[in-house]
Amino acid sequence: MNAQDSSVVSARNLCLTYETSDGPVHALSNVDLDIRKGEFVSFIGPSGCGKTTFLRVIADLEKKSSGTITVNGMTPEQAREKRAYGYVFQAAALYPWRTIEKNVALPLEIMGFSAAEKKKRIEQTLDLVNLTGFGKKYPWQLSGGMQQRASIARALAFDADLLLMDEPFGALDEIVRDHLNEQLLKLWKRTDKTICFVTHSIPEAVYLSTKIVVMSPRPGRVTDIIDSPLPLERPLDIRETPEFLEVAHRVREGLRSGHSDEA
Ligand code: ADP
Ligand code: MG
């Protein structure tokens, strides 16, 4: 088995160029990346560096222009047909006319699960995100943080091994975000998922990740890949340790060097 087969996501010389009326936009340029099972990978970089585009290529919502990419050893299209991943968007994107449990049930309905199986999975996933007892509420009855947890439950409901999260906590205040970061780490450890997580926040990326992918725009590219030396056990105050600050420093340097390339 070669490296591409055993990776959850493997990209080689991956390029994606959007053709626009203003000319080509090089959203991804020669991206090389391997994501292994069980890793927590953050993508960090300024707006326009191709973070969302990369997740969308994994999810088969965009097509590469050249290079190769595999998802669970398959093409993104095959992986999509097998529902290899769950997707969590920046806004919770819950349907306001559906209760929380009906929102979580949506992918299960689409996949034709039995009523009993649906009930079981809804209970399990709401429990995983600490929303037991909130299934009958409507989204507007929940706080922003709870809504985002409900959208994570929905992405977890069909138990895909890969979770794609595009700035899921970007709109939340820092205290709520801290709390959700802690919960997400616990959930990741309990479920053994592979997570691809987009963020603008250096502390968030360093706190959560086993691997940090630093990106730069124009063209969108990877400028650094950091395998985190931090232990897996991470209380929030790990953020004050020298080891943490050292990784944060390297991320900051990577972001800065990406910027200095610009004319
Ligand atoms: P990020 O998520 O890092 O902010 P994106 O992946 O959204 O970056 O975008 C990367 C680049 O591609 C940006 O310059 C953006 O304007 C451009 N882009 C994204 N989507 C499209 C699209 N559908 N059509 C044309 N250009 C796009
Ligand atoms: Mg984006």
PDB file of C-alpha atoms and ligand atoms in Angstrom:
ATOM      1  CA  MET A   1       0.000   0.000   0.000  1.00  0.00           C
ATOM      2  CA  ASN A   2       1.517   3.366  -0.886  1.00  0.00           C
ATOM      3  CA  ALA A   3       1.169   6.569   1.153  1.00  0.00           C
ATOM      4  CA  GLN A   4      -1.792   7.770  -0.894  1.00  0.00           C
ATOM      5  CA  ASP A   5      -3.796   4.606  -0.206  1.00  0.00           C
ATOM      6  CA  SER A   6      -3.324   4.673   3.569  1.00  0.00           C
ATOM      7  CA  SER A   7      -4.099   8.393   3.935  1.00  0.00           C
ATOM      8  CA  VAL A   8      -7.548   9.753   4.609  1.00  0.00           C
ATOM      9  CA  VAL A   9      -6.698  12.701   2.366  1.00  0.00           C
ATOM     10  CA  SER A  10      -3.719  12.789   0.056  1.00  0.00           C
ATOM     11  CA  ALA A  11      -2.935  15.641  -2.336  1.00  0.00           C
ATOM     12  CA  ARG A  12      -0.051  15.845  -4.803  1.00  0.00           C
ATOM     13  CA  ASN A  13       0.634  18.945  -6.883  1.00  0.00           C
ATOM     14  CA  LEU A  14      -2.995  19.802  -6.446  1.00  0.00           C
ATOM     15  CA  CYS A  15      -3.999  22.925  -8.378  1.00  0.00           C
ATOM     16  CA  LEU A  16      -7.326  24.626  -8.758  1.00  0.00           C
ATOM     17  CA  THR A  17      -7.782  27.706 -10.881  1.00  0.00           C
ATOM     18  CA  TYR A  18     -11.116  29.507 -11.065  1.00  0.00           C
ATOM     19  CA  GLU A  19     -11.720  31.093 -14.447  1.00  0.00           C
ATOM     20  CA  THR A  20     -13.384  34.446 -13.841  1.00  0.00           C
ATOM     21  CA  SER A  21     -14.258  37.388 -16.078  1.00  0.00           C
ATOM     22  CA  ASP A  22     -11.247  39.168 -14.538  1.00  0.00           C
ATOM     23  CA  GLY A  23      -8.973  36.306 -15.529  1.00  0.00           C
ATOM     24  CA  PRO A  24      -7.774  33.192 -13.722  1.00  0.00           C
ATOM     25  CA  VAL A  25      -7.706  33.028  -9.909  1.00  0.00           C
ATOM     26  CA  HIS A  26      -5.123  30.557  -8.624  1.00  0.00           C
ATOM     27  CA  ALA A  27      -6.942  29.357  -5.506  1.00  0.00           C
ATOM     28  CA  LEU A  28      -4.700  26.309  -4.947  1.00  0.00           C
ATOM     29  CA  SER A  29      -1.212  25.966  -6.343  1.00  0.00           C
ATOM     30  CA  ASN A  30       0.820  22.733  -6.064  1.00  0.00           C
ATOM     31  CA  VAL A  31      -0.582  21.596  -2.734  1.00  0.00           C
ATOM     32  CA  ASP A  32       1.139  18.487  -1.312  1.00  0.00           C
ATOM     33  CA  LEU A  33      -0.451  17.137   1.827  1.00  0.00           C
ATOM     34  CA  ASP A  34      -1.137  13.839   3.570  1.00  0.00           C
ATOM     35  CA  ILE A  35      -3.718  13.546   6.308  1.00  0.00           C
ATOM     36  CA  ARG A  36      -3.684  10.294   8.251  1.00  0.00           C
ATOM     37  CA  LYS A  37      -6.506   8.600  10.070  1.00  0.00           C
ATOM     38  CA  GLY A  38      -7.243  10.162  13.443  1.00  0.00           C
ATOM     39  CA  GLU A  39      -5.331  13.403  12.834  1.00  0.00           C
ATOM     40  CA  PHE A  40      -6.735  16.795  13.777  1.00  0.00           C
ATOM     41  CA  VAL A  41      -5.550  19.115  11.022  1.00  0.00           C
ATOM     42  CA  SER A  42      -6.056  22.875  11.071  1.00  0.00           C
ATOM     43  CA  PHE A  43      -5.785  25.103   8.021  1.00  0.00           C
ATOM     44  CA  ILE A  44      -4.804  28.650   8.817  1.00  0.00           C
ATOM     45  CA  GLY A  45      -4.079  31.648   6.601  1.00  0.00           C
ATOM     46  CA  PRO A  46      -5.504  34.991   5.501  1.00  0.00           C
ATOM     47  CA  SER A  47      -8.722  35.299   3.506  1.00  0.00           C
ATOM     48  CA  GLY A  48      -8.411  34.066  -0.024  1.00  0.00           C
ATOM     49  CA  CYS A  49      -5.573  31.579   0.522  1.00  0.00           C
ATOM     50  CA  GLY A  50      -7.733  28.651  -0.573  1.00  0.00           C
ATOM     51  CA  LYS A  51      -8.772  27.070   2.742  1.00  0.00           C
ATOM     52  CA  THR A  52     -12.439  26.717   1.816  1.00  0.00           C
ATOM     53  CA  THR A  53     -11.527  25.678  -1.709  1.00  0.00           C
ATOM     54  CA  PHE A  54      -9.382  22.853  -0.357  1.00  0.00           C
ATOM     55  CA  LEU A  55     -12.218  21.513   1.831  1.00  0.00           C
ATOM     56  CA  ARG A  56     -14.595  21.847  -1.112  1.00  0.00           C
ATOM     57  CA  VAL A  57     -12.259  19.786  -3.311  1.00  0.00           C
ATOM     58  CA  ILE A  58     -12.165  17.049  -0.637  1.00  0.00           C
ATOM     59  CA  ALA A  59     -15.963  17.146  -0.501  1.00  0.00           C
ATOM     60  CA  ASP A  60     -16.257  17.050  -4.319  1.00  0.00           C
ATOM     61  CA  LEU A  61     -17.982  20.434  -4.361  1.00  0.00           C
ATOM     62  CA  GLU A  62     -15.196  21.786  -6.607  1.00  0.00           C
ATOM     63  CA  LYS A  63     -13.106  19.960  -9.208  1.00  0.00           C
ATOM     64  CA  LYS A  64      -9.313  20.177  -9.221  1.00  0.00           C
ATOM     65  CA  SER A  65      -7.637  21.662 -12.291  1.00  0.00           C
ATOM     66  CA  SER A  66      -4.589  19.385 -12.125  1.00  0.00           C
ATOM     67  CA  GLY A  67      -2.587  17.146  -9.793  1.00  0.00           C
ATOM     68  CA  THR A  68      -4.073  14.344  -7.736  1.00  0.00           C
ATOM     69  CA  ILE A  69      -6.254  14.054  -4.656  1.00  0.00           C
ATOM     70  CA  THR A  70      -7.665  10.988  -2.938  1.00  0.00           C
ATOM     71  CA  VAL A  71     -10.159  10.728  -0.082  1.00  0.00           C
ATOM     72  CA  ASN A  72     -10.023   7.378   1.746  1.00  0.00           C
ATOM     73  CA  GLY A  73      -8.035   6.115  -1.227  1.00  0.00           C
ATOM     74  CA  MET A  74     -10.841   7.010  -3.661  1.00  0.00           C
ATOM     75  CA  THR A  75     -11.598   9.935  -5.929  1.00  0.00           C
ATOM     76  CA  PRO A  76     -13.550  12.716  -4.165  1.00  0.00           C
ATOM     77  CA  GLU A  77     -16.572  11.758  -6.269  1.00  0.00           C
ATOM     78  CA  GLN A  78     -16.488   8.124  -5.110  1.00  0.00           C
ATOM     79  CA  ALA A  79     -15.923   9.279  -1.527  1.00  0.00           C
ATOM     80  CA  ARG A  80     -18.937  11.588  -1.765  1.00  0.00           C
ATOM     81  CA  GLU A  81     -21.106   8.751  -3.057  1.00  0.00           C
ATOM     82  CA  LYS A  82     -19.998   6.690  -0.052  1.00  0.00           C
ATOM     83  CA  ARG A  83     -20.659   9.658   2.258  1.00  0.00           C
ATOM     84  CA  ALA A  84     -17.088   9.584   3.529  1.00  0.00           C
ATOM     85  CA  TYR A  85     -17.372  12.874   5.410  1.00  0.00           C
ATOM     86  CA  GLY A  86     -19.587  15.232   7.372  1.00  0.00           C
ATOM     87  CA  TYR A  87     -19.421  18.984   6.659  1.00  0.00           C
ATOM     88  CA  VAL A  88     -19.857  21.773   9.218  1.00  0.00           C
ATOM     89  CA  PHE A  89     -20.234  25.278   7.789  1.00  0.00           C
ATOM     90  CA  GLN A  90     -19.317  28.635   9.293  1.00  0.00           C
ATOM     91  CA  ALA A  91     -22.919  29.520  10.032  1.00  0.00           C
ATOM     92  CA  ALA A  92     -24.792  26.708  11.731  1.00  0.00           C
ATOM     93  CA  ALA A  93     -27.089  26.451   8.674  1.00  0.00           C
ATOM     94  CA  LEU A  94     -29.862  24.731  10.599  1.00  0.00           C
ATOM     95  CA  TYR A  95     -33.369  24.752   9.134  1.00  0.00           C
ATOM     96  CA  PRO A  96     -35.402  27.123  11.324  1.00  0.00           C
ATOM     97  CA  TRP A  97     -38.670  25.248  10.751  1.00  0.00           C
ATOM     98  CA  ARG A  98     -37.223  21.950  11.960  1.00  0.00           C
ATOM     99  CA  THR A  99     -36.533  21.060  15.577  1.00  0.00           C
ATOM    100  CA  ILE A 100     -32.966  20.221  16.566  1.00  0.00           C
ATOM    101  CA  GLU A 101     -33.631  16.493  16.317  1.00  0.00           C
ATOM    102  CA  LYS A 102     -35.297  16.923  12.930  1.00  0.00           C
ATOM    103  CA  ASN A 103     -32.284  18.883  11.741  1.00  0.00           C
ATOM    104  CA  VAL A 104     -29.940  16.141  12.929  1.00  0.00           C
ATOM    105  CA  ALA A 105     -32.221  13.567  11.281  1.00  0.00           C
ATOM    106  CA  LEU A 106     -32.028  15.204   7.859  1.00  0.00           C
ATOM    107  CA  PRO A 107     -28.978  13.344   6.487  1.00  0.00           C
ATOM    108  CA  LEU A 108     -30.375  10.125   7.993  1.00  0.00           C
ATOM    109  CA  GLU A 109     -33.677  10.654   6.181  1.00  0.00           C
ATOM    110  CA  ILE A 110     -31.819  11.252   2.930  1.00  0.00           C
ATOM    111  CA  MET A 111     -29.905   8.021   3.483  1.00  0.00           C
ATOM    112  CA  GLY A 112     -33.065   6.088   4.270  1.00  0.00           C
ATOM    113  CA  PHE A 113     -32.352   4.936   7.830  1.00  0.00           C
ATOM    114  CA  SER A 114     -35.156   3.185   9.716  1.00  0.00           C
ATOM    115  CA  ALA A 115     -37.095   5.124  12.355  1.00  0.00           C
ATOM    116  CA  ALA A 116     -35.490   3.120  15.168  1.00  0.00           C
ATOM    117  CA  GLU A 117     -31.969   3.656  13.810  1.00  0.00           C
ATOM    118  CA  LYS A 118     -32.681   7.369  13.338  1.00  0.00           C
ATOM    119  CA  LYS A 119     -33.847   7.708  16.933  1.00  0.00           C
ATOM    120  CA  LYS A 120     -30.780   5.911  18.239  1.00  0.00           C
ATOM    121  CA  ARG A 121     -28.343   8.010  16.231  1.00  0.00           C
ATOM    122  CA  ILE A 122     -30.042  11.276  17.120  1.00  0.00           C
ATOM    123  CA  GLU A 123     -29.770  10.392  20.807  1.00  0.00           C
ATOM    124  CA  GLN A 124     -26.140   9.354  20.470  1.00  0.00           C
ATOM    125  CA  THR A 125     -24.984  12.396  18.545  1.00  0.00           C
ATOM    126  CA  LEU A 126     -26.890  14.902  20.698  1.00  0.00           C
ATOM    127  CA  ASP A 127     -25.243  13.268  23.683  1.00  0.00           C
ATOM    128  CA  LEU A 128     -21.804  13.566  22.042  1.00  0.00           C
ATOM    129  CA  VAL A 129     -22.220  17.340  21.728  1.00  0.00           C
ATOM    130  CA  ASN A 130     -23.868  17.702  25.163  1.00  0.00           C
ATOM    131  CA  LEU A 131     -27.301  18.609  23.838  1.00  0.00           C
ATOM    132  CA  THR A 132     -29.270  15.793  25.428  1.00  0.00           C
ATOM    133  CA  GLY A 133     -32.748  17.106  26.188  1.00  0.00           C
ATOM    134  CA  PHE A 134     -32.676  19.847  23.519  1.00  0.00           C
ATOM    135  CA  GLY A 135     -33.921  17.736  20.604  1.00  0.00           C
ATOM    136  CA  LYS A 136     -37.443  19.174  20.673  1.00  0.00           C
ATOM    137  CA  LYS A 137     -36.280  22.789  20.670  1.00  0.00           C
ATOM    138  CA  TYR A 138     -36.107  24.953  17.573  1.00  0.00           C
ATOM    139  CA  PRO A 139     -32.768  26.481  16.519  1.00  0.00           C
ATOM    140  CA  TRP A 140     -33.840  30.002  17.547  1.00  0.00           C
ATOM    141  CA  GLN A 141     -34.425  28.754  21.103  1.00  0.00           C
ATOM    142  CA  LEU A 142     -30.728  27.870  21.420  1.00  0.00           C
ATOM    143  CA  SER A 143     -27.639  30.067  21.870  1.00  0.00           C
ATOM    144  CA  GLY A 144     -25.150  30.487  19.002  1.00  0.00           C
ATOM    145  CA  GLY A 145     -22.769  27.982  20.578  1.00  0.00           C
ATOM    146  CA  MET A 146     -25.518  25.410  21.040  1.00  0.00           C
ATOM    147  CA  GLN A 147     -26.664  25.881  17.439  1.00  0.00           C
ATOM    148  CA  GLN A 148     -23.138  25.243  16.238  1.00  0.00           C
ATOM    149  CA  ARG A 149     -22.989  22.102  18.393  1.00  0.00           C
ATOM    150  CA  ALA A 150     -26.275  20.965  16.833  1.00  0.00           C
ATOM    151  CA  SER A 151     -24.774  21.419  13.382  1.00  0.00           C
ATOM    152  CA  ILE A 152     -21.781  19.327  14.491  1.00  0.00           C
ATOM    153  CA  ALA A 153     -24.228  16.653  15.685  1.00  0.00           C
ATOM    154  CA  ARG A 154     -25.852  16.694  12.263  1.00  0.00           C
ATOM    155  CA  ALA A 155     -22.458  16.229  10.592  1.00  0.00           C
ATOM    156  CA  LEU A 156     -21.714  13.337  12.963  1.00  0.00           C
ATOM    157  CA  ALA A 157     -25.082  11.635  12.612  1.00  0.00           C
ATOM    158  CA  PHE A 158     -24.195   9.240   9.806  1.00  0.00           C
ATOM    159  CA  ASP A 159     -20.887   8.445  11.500  1.00  0.00           C
ATOM    160  CA  ALA A 160     -18.470   9.373   8.723  1.00  0.00           C
ATOM    161  CA  ASP A 161     -14.821   9.003   9.707  1.00  0.00           C
ATOM    162  CA  LEU A 162     -13.902  12.406   8.314  1.00  0.00           C
ATOM    163  CA  LEU A 163     -15.256  15.717   9.557  1.00  0.00           C
ATOM    164  CA  LEU A 164     -14.724  18.878   7.481  1.00  0.00           C
ATOM    165  CA  MET A 165     -15.207  22.051   9.536  1.00  0.00           C
ATOM    166  CA  ASP A 166     -14.972  25.474   7.871  1.00  0.00           C
ATOM    167  CA  GLU A 167     -14.503  28.173  10.534  1.00  0.00           C
ATOM    168  CA  PRO A 168     -17.263  26.621  12.637  1.00  0.00           C
ATOM    169  CA  PHE A 169     -16.661  28.865  15.644  1.00  0.00           C
ATOM    170  CA  GLY A 170     -15.631  32.037  13.795  1.00  0.00           C
ATOM    171  CA  ALA A 171     -18.777  33.965  14.668  1.00  0.00           C
ATOM    172  CA  LEU A 172     -18.801  33.119  18.378  1.00  0.00           C
ATOM    173  CA  ASP A 173     -17.348  35.100  21.249  1.00  0.00           C
ATOM    174  CA  GLU A 174     -14.100  33.980  22.792  1.00  0.00           C
ATOM    175  CA  ILE A 175     -15.467  32.400  25.955  1.00  0.00           C
ATOM    176  CA  VAL A 176     -17.969  30.273  24.050  1.00  0.00           C
ATOM    177  CA  ARG A 177     -15.278  29.405  21.558  1.00  0.00           C
ATOM    178  CA  ASP A 178     -12.891  28.258  24.315  1.00  0.00           C
ATOM    179  CA  HIS A 179     -15.582  26.026  25.698  1.00  0.00           C
ATOM    180  CA  LEU A 180     -16.417  24.542  22.288  1.00  0.00           C
ATOM    181  CA  ASN A 181     -12.733  23.977  21.550  1.00  0.00           C
ATOM    182  CA  GLU A 182     -12.404  21.936  24.726  1.00  0.00           C
ATOM    183  CA  GLN A 183     -15.542  19.958  23.889  1.00  0.00           C
ATOM    184  CA  LEU A 184     -14.453  19.371  20.316  1.00  0.00           C
ATOM    185  CA  LEU A 185     -11.120  17.954  21.483  1.00  0.00           C
ATOM    186  CA  LYS A 186     -12.910  15.581  23.843  1.00  0.00           C
ATOM    187  CA  LEU A 187     -15.293  14.522  21.101  1.00  0.00           C
ATOM    188  CA  TRP A 188     -12.412  13.940  18.686  1.00  0.00           C
ATOM    189  CA  LYS A 189     -10.623  11.739  21.233  1.00  0.00           C
ATOM    190  CA  ARG A 190     -13.765   9.758  22.012  1.00  0.00           C
ATOM    191  CA  THR A 191     -14.759   9.142  18.408  1.00  0.00           C
ATOM    192  CA  ASP A 192     -11.397   8.686  16.670  1.00  0.00           C
ATOM    193  CA  LYS A 193     -12.492  10.877  13.758  1.00  0.00           C
ATOM    194  CA  THR A 194     -10.166  12.603  11.349  1.00  0.00           C
ATOM    195  CA  ILE A 195     -10.869  16.340  11.410  1.00  0.00           C
ATOM    196  CA  CYS A 196     -10.011  19.075   8.901  1.00  0.00           C
ATOM    197  CA  PHE A 197     -10.631  22.398  10.603  1.00  0.00           C
ATOM    198  CA  VAL A 198     -10.363  25.872   9.048  1.00  0.00           C
ATOM    199  CA  THR A 199      -9.646  28.818  11.338  1.00  0.00           C
ATOM    200  CA  HIS A 200      -8.267  32.348  11.402  1.00  0.00           C
ATOM    201  CA  SER A 201      -7.147  32.025  14.996  1.00  0.00           C
ATOM    202  CA  ILE A 202      -3.584  31.014  15.835  1.00  0.00           C
ATOM    203  CA  PRO A 203      -4.398  29.935  19.437  1.00  0.00           C
ATOM    204  CA  GLU A 204      -7.367  27.897  18.222  1.00  0.00           C
ATOM    205  CA  ALA A 205      -5.251  26.138  15.577  1.00  0.00           C
ATOM    206  CA  VAL A 206      -2.440  25.367  18.019  1.00  0.00           C
ATOM    207  CA  TYR A 207      -4.755  24.275  20.810  1.00  0.00           C
ATOM    208  CA  LEU A 208      -6.752  21.840  18.678  1.00  0.00           C
ATOM    209  CA  SER A 209      -4.371  20.359  16.171  1.00  0.00           C
ATOM    210  CA  THR A 210      -1.991  17.497  15.764  1.00  0.00           C
ATOM    211  CA  LYS A 211      -0.983  19.108  12.464  1.00  0.00           C
ATOM    212  CA  ILE A 212      -1.171  22.749  11.366  1.00  0.00           C
ATOM    213  CA  VAL A 213      -1.177  23.681   7.695  1.00  0.00           C
ATOM    214  CA  VAL A 214      -0.158  27.320   7.137  1.00  0.00           C
ATOM    215  CA  MET A 215      -1.351  28.828   3.863  1.00  0.00           C
ATOM    216  CA  SER A 216      -0.734  31.995   1.819  1.00  0.00           C
ATOM    217  CA  PRO A 217      -2.763  33.682  -0.910  1.00  0.00           C
ATOM    218  CA  ARG A 218      -2.093  34.702  -4.533  1.00  0.00           C
ATOM    219  CA  PRO A 219      -1.553  31.950  -5.433  1.00  0.00           C
ATOM    220  CA  GLY A 220      -3.194  29.920  -2.662  1.00  0.00           C
ATOM    221  CA  ARG A 221      -0.504  27.567  -1.387  1.00  0.00           C
ATOM    222  CA  VAL A 222       0.844  25.737   1.632  1.00  0.00           C
ATOM    223  CA  THR A 223       3.824  27.534   3.199  1.00  0.00           C
ATOM    224  CA  ASP A 224       4.405  25.371   6.275  1.00  0.00           C
ATOM    225  CA  ILE A 225       3.177  22.107   7.774  1.00  0.00           C
ATOM    226  CA  ILE A 226       3.752  21.769  11.500  1.00  0.00           C
ATOM    227  CA  ASP A 227       3.425  18.466  13.347  1.00  0.00           C
ATOM    228  CA  SER A 228       2.490  19.559  16.833  1.00  0.00           C
ATOM    229  CA  PRO A 229       4.784  18.462  19.660  1.00  0.00           C
ATOM    230  CA  LEU A 230       2.052  19.141  22.247  1.00  0.00           C
ATOM    231  CA  PRO A 231       0.655  16.234  24.280  1.00  0.00           C
ATOM    232  CA  LEU A 232      -2.861  15.032  23.427  1.00  0.00           C
ATOM    233  CA  GLU A 233      -4.083  15.885  26.914  1.00  0.00           C
ATOM    234  CA  ARG A 234      -4.730  19.623  26.642  1.00  0.00           C
ATOM    235  CA  PRO A 235      -6.288  21.620  29.415  1.00  0.00           C
ATOM    236  CA  LEU A 236      -7.040  25.199  28.276  1.00  0.00           C
ATOM    237  CA  ASP A 237      -4.129  26.595  30.292  1.00  0.00           C
ATOM    238  CA  ILE A 238      -1.706  24.671  28.081  1.00  0.00           C
ATOM    239  CA  ARG A 239      -1.922  27.872  26.037  1.00  0.00           C
ATOM    240  CA  GLU A 240       0.389  29.573  28.518  1.00  0.00           C
ATOM    241  CA  THR A 241       3.168  26.982  28.310  1.00  0.00           C
ATOM    242  CA  PRO A 242       6.456  27.657  26.463  1.00  0.00           C
ATOM    243  CA  GLU A 243       5.831  24.660  24.142  1.00  0.00           C
ATOM    244  CA  PHE A 244       2.495  26.105  23.076  1.00  0.00           C
ATOM    245  CA  LEU A 245       3.911  29.581  22.534  1.00  0.00           C
ATOM    246  CA  GLU A 246       6.732  28.138  20.468  1.00  0.00           C
ATOM    247  CA  VAL A 247       4.309  26.459  18.059  1.00  0.00           C
ATOM    248  CA  ALA A 248       2.200  29.640  17.926  1.00  0.00           C
ATOM    249  CA  HIS A 249       5.348  31.586  17.093  1.00  0.00           C
ATOM    250  CA  ARG A 250       6.182  29.260  14.211  1.00  0.00           C
ATOM    251  CA  VAL A 251       2.643  29.622  12.818  1.00  0.00           C
ATOM    252  CA  ARG A 252       2.913  33.410  13.063  1.00  0.00           C
ATOM    253  CA  GLU A 253       6.266  33.369  11.279  1.00  0.00           C
ATOM    254  CA  GLY A 254       4.794  31.182   8.540  1.00  0.00           C
ATOM    255  CA  LEU A 255       1.902  33.594   8.059  1.00  0.00           C
ATOM    256  CA  ARG A 256       4.279  36.549   7.954  1.00  0.00           C
ATOM    257  CA  SER A 257       6.661  35.008   5.422  1.00  0.00           C
ATOM    258  CA  GLY A 258       3.676  34.264   3.168  1.00  0.00           C
ATOM    259  CA  HIS A 259       2.798  37.955   3.272  1.00  0.00           C
ATOM    260  CA  SER A 260       6.267  39.242   2.462  1.00  0.00           C
ATOM    261  CA  ASP A 261       6.090  37.483  -0.927  1.00  0.00           C
ATOM    262  CA  GLU A 262       3.542  40.031  -2.048  1.00  0.00           C
ATOM    263  CA  ALA A 263       4.654  42.981  -4.135  1.00  0.00           C
TER     264      ALA A 263
HETATM  265  P1  ADP B   1     -10.336  31.188   1.997  1.00  0.00           P
HETATM  266  O1  ADP B   1     -11.363  30.191   2.420  1.00  0.00           O
HETATM  267  O2  ADP B   1      -8.954  30.852   2.428  1.00  0.00           O
HETATM  268  O3  ADP B   1     -10.698  32.597   2.385  1.00  0.00           O
HETATM  269  P2  ADP B   1     -11.245  30.585  -0.704  1.00  0.00           P
HETATM  270  O4  ADP B   1     -10.926  29.162  -0.926  1.00  0.00           O
HETATM  271  O5  ADP B   1     -12.644  30.932  -0.386  1.00  0.00           O
HETATM  272  O6  ADP B   1     -10.255  31.189   0.388  1.00  0.00           O
HETATM  273  O7  ADP B   1     -10.835  31.413  -1.994  1.00  0.00           O
HETATM  274  C1  ADP B   1      -9.559  31.328  -2.615  1.00  0.00           C
HETATM  275  C2  ADP B   1      -9.522  32.280  -3.805  1.00  0.00           C
HETATM  276  O8  ADP B   1     -10.404  31.820  -4.803  1.00  0.00           O
HETATM  277  C3  ADP B   1      -9.971  33.706  -3.468  1.00  0.00           C
HETATM  278  O9  ADP B   1      -9.213  34.598  -4.254  1.00  0.00           O
HETATM  279  C4  ADP B   1     -11.415  33.715  -3.889  1.00  0.00           C
HETATM  280  O10 ADP B   1     -11.829  34.994  -4.242  1.00  0.00           O
HETATM  281  C5  ADP B   1     -11.407  32.789  -5.081  1.00  0.00           C
HETATM  282  N1  ADP B   1     -12.685  32.061  -5.254  1.00  0.00           N
HETATM  283  C6  ADP B   1     -13.291  31.252  -4.343  1.00  0.00           C
HETATM  284  N2  ADP B   1     -14.410  30.710  -4.854  1.00  0.00           N
HETATM  285  C7  ADP B   1     -14.504  31.180  -6.127  1.00  0.00           C
HETATM  286  C8  ADP B   1     -15.445  30.973  -7.187  1.00  0.00           C
HETATM  287  N3  ADP B   1     -16.506  30.158  -7.049  1.00  0.00           N
HETATM  288  N4  ADP B   1     -15.228  31.627  -8.354  1.00  0.00           N
HETATM  289  C9  ADP B   1     -14.150  32.429  -8.521  1.00  0.00           C
HETATM  290  N5  ADP B   1     -13.229  32.663  -7.566  1.00  0.00           N
HETATM  291  C10 ADP B   1     -13.399  32.044  -6.387  1.00  0.00           C
HETATM  292 MG    MG B   2     -13.110  30.397   3.585  1.00  0.00          MG
END
